[in-house]
mmCIF file of C-alpha atoms in Angstrom:
data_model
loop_
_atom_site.group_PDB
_atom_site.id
_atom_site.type_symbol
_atom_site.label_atom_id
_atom_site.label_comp_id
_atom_site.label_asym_id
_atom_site.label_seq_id
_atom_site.Cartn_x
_atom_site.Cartn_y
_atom_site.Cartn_z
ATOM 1 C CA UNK A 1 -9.787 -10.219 -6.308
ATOM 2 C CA UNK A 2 -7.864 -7.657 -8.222
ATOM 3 C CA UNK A 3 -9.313 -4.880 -10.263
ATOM 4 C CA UNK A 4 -7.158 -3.056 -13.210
ATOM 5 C CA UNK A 5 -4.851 -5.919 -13.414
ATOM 6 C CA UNK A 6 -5.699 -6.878 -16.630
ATOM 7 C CA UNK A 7 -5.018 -3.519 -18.334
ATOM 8 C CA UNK A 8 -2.008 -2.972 -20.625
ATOM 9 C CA UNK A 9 -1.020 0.889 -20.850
ATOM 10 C CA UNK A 10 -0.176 1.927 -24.603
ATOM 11 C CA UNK A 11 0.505 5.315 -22.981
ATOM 12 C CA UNK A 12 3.450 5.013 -21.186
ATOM 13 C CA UNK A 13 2.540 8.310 -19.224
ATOM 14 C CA UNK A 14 -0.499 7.010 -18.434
ATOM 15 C CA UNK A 15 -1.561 6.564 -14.725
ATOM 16 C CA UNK A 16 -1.456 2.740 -13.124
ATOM 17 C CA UNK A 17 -3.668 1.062 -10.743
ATOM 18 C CA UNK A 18 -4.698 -1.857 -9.124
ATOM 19 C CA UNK A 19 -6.654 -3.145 -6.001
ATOM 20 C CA UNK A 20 -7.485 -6.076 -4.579
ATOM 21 C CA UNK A 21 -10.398 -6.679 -2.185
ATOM 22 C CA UNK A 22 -8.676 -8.850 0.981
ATOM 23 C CA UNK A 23 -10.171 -11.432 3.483
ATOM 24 C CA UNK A 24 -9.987 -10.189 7.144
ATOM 25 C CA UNK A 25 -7.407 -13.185 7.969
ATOM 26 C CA UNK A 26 -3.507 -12.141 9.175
ATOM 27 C CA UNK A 27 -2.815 -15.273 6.898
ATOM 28 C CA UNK A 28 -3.325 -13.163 3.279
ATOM 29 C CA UNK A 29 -1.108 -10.697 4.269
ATOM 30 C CA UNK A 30 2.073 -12.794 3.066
ATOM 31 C CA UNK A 31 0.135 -13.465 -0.638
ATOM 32 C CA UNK A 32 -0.777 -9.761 -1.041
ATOM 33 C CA UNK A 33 3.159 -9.041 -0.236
ATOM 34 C CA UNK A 34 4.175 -11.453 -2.990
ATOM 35 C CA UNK A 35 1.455 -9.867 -5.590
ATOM 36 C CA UNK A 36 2.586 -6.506 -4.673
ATOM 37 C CA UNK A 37 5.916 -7.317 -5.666
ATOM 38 C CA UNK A 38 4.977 -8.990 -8.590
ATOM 39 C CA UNK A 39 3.229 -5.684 -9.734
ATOM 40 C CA UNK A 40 6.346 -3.107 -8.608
ATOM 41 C CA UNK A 41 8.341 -5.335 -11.034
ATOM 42 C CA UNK A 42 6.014 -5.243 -13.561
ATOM 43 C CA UNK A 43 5.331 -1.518 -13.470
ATOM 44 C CA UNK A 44 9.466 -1.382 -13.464
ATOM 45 C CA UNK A 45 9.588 -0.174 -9.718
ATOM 46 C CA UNK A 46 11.400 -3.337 -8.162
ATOM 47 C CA UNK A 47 14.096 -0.664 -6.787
ATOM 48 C CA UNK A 48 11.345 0.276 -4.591
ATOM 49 C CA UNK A 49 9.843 -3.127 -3.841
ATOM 50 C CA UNK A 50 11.767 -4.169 -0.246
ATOM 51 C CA UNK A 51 10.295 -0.906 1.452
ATOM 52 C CA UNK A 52 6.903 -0.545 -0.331
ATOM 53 C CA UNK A 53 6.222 -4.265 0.461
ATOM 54 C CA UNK A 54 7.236 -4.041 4.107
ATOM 55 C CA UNK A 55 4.998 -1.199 4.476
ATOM 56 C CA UNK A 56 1.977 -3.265 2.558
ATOM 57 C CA UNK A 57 2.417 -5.949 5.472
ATOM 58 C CA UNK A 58 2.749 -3.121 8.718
ATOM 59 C CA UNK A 59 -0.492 -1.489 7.295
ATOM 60 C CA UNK A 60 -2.375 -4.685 6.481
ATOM 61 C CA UNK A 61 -1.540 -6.257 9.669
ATOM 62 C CA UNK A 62 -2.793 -3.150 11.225
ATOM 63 C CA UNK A 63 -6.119 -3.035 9.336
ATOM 64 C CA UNK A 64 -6.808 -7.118 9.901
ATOM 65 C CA UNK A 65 -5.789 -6.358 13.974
ATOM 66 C CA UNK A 66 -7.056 -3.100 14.877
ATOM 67 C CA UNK A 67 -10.050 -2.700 11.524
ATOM 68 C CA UNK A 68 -12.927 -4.287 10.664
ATOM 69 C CA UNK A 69 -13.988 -5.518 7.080
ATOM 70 C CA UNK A 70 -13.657 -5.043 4.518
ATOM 71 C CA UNK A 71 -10.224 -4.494 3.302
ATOM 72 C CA UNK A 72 -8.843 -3.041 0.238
ATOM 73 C CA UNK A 73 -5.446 -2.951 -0.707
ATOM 74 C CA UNK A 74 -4.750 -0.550 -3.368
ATOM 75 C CA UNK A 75 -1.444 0.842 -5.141
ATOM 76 C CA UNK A 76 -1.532 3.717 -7.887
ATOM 77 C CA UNK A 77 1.385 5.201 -9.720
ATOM 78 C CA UNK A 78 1.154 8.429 -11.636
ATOM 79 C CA UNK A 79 3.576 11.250 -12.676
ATOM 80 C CA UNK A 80 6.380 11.366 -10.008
ATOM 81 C CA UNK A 81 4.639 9.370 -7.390
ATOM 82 C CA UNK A 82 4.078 5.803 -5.626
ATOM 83 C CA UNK A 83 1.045 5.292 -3.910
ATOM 84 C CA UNK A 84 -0.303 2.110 -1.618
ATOM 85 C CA UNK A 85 -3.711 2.526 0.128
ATOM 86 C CA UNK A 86 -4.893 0.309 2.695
ATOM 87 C CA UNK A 87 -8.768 0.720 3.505
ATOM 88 C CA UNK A 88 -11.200 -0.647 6.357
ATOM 89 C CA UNK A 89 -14.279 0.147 8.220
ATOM 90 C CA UNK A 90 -12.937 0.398 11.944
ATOM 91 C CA UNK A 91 -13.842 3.119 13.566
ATOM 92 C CA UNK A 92 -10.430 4.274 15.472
ATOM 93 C CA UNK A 93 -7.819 5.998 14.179
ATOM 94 C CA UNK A 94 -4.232 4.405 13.891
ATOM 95 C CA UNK A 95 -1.720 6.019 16.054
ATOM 96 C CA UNK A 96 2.201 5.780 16.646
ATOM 97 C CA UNK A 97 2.873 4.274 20.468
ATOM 98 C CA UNK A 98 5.694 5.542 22.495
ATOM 99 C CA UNK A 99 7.190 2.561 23.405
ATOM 100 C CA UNK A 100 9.908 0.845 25.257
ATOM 101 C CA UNK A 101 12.728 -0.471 23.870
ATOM 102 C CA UNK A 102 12.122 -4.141 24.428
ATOM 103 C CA UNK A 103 8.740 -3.811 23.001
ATOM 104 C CA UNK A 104 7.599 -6.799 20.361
ATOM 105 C CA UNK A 105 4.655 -5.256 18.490
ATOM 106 C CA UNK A 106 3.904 -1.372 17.972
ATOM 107 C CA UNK A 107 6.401 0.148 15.597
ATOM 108 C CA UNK A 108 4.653 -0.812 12.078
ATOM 109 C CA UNK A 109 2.921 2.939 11.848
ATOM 110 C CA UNK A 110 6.906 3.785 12.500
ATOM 111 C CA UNK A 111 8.269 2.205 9.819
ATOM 112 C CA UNK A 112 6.304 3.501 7.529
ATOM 113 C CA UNK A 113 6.676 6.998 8.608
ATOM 114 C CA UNK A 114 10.645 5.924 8.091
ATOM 115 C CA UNK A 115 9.817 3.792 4.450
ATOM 116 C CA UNK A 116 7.960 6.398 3.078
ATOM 117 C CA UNK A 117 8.241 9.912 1.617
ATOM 118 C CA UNK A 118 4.907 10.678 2.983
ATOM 119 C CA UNK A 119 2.230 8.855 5.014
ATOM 120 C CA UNK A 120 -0.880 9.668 6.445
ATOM 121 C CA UNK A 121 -4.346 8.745 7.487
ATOM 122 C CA UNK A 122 -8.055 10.152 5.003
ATOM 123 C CA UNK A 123 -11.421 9.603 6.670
ATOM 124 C CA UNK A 124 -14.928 9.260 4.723
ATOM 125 C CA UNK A 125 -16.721 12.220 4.459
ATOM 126 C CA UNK A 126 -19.319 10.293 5.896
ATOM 127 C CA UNK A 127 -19.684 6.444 7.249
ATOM 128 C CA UNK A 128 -17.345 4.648 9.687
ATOM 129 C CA UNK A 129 -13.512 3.750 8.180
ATOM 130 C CA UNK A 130 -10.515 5.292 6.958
ATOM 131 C CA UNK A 131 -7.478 4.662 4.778
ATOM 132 C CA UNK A 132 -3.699 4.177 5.835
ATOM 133 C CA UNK A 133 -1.288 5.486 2.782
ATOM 134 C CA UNK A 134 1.518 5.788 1.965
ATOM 135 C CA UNK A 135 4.081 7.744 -0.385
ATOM 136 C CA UNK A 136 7.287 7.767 -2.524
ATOM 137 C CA UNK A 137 8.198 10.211 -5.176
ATOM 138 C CA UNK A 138 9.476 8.654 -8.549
ATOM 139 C CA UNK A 139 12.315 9.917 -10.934
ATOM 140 C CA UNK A 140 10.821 11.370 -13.906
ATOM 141 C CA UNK A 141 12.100 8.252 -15.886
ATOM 142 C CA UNK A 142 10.108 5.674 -13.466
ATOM 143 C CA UNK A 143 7.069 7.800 -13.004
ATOM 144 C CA UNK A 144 6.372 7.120 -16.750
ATOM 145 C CA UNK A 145 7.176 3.733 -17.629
ATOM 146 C CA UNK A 146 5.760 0.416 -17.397
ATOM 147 C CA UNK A 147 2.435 -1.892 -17.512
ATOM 148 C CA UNK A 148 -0.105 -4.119 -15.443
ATOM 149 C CA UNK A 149 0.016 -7.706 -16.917
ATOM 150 C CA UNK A 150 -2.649 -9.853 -16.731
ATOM 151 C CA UNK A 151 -2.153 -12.831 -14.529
ATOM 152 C CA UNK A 152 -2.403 -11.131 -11.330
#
């Protein structure tokens, strides 16, 4: 499930990664939270965890609702910046609703635009999909430090 999980970083300025492919089921969304976690503290980043795994469960819920298969879920940390990427092959574009104020669902693209430093949407070049990101710029002394442990 995971790819570059199993890497340990001797360079400590060295960039991090790791993906995971996910099952198109609302239920996985709660597990990939947990392992996203697991990795922010790991990579020394658990300041950031509460937001950054919030916004992993708007834009996965989005991707298993509105998407189509597959799904990755990737995050990627390198000189002064955060980065979680959710991808899938639907064909429509996500969107912020206006909504009322007694609405129930609608609001996850809006709390990520509020989470995040920076969030957007990247289309293929070619082929149906897109990918759902998201942002947050690192102190020089987080940016830098930390590893992937094996396990995940």
């Amino acid at each position: 499930m995971a790819s570059g999980a199993g890497k340990r970083y001797a360079d400590l300025h060295s960039p991090r990664a790791v993906s995971w492919d996910l099952p198109d089921d609302l239920a996985m969304i709660g597990k990939a939270r947990r392992l996203v976690g697991d990795v922010l503290g790991n990579w020394r980043l658990s300041r950031l965890a509460d937001d950054v795994v919030l916004v992993v469960g708007e834009l996965l819920a989005n991707a298993v609702t509105y998407g189509e298969p597959p799904i990755r879920l990737s995050l990627w940390c390198g000189g002064d910046k955060l980065c979680v990427r959710v991808t899938d092959h639907g064909p429509e574009q996500p969107r912020p609703l206006n909504l009322a104020l007694e609405a129930v669902h609608g609001r996850g693209l809006n709390i990520v635009a509020a989470l995040a430093h920076e969030n957007g949407v990247t289309r293929p070049a070619e082929g149906p999909g897109k990918t759902v990101w998201a942002c947050w710029y690192l102190p020089a002394r987080d940016a830098g430090s930390s590893r992937v442990t094996a396990g995940l």
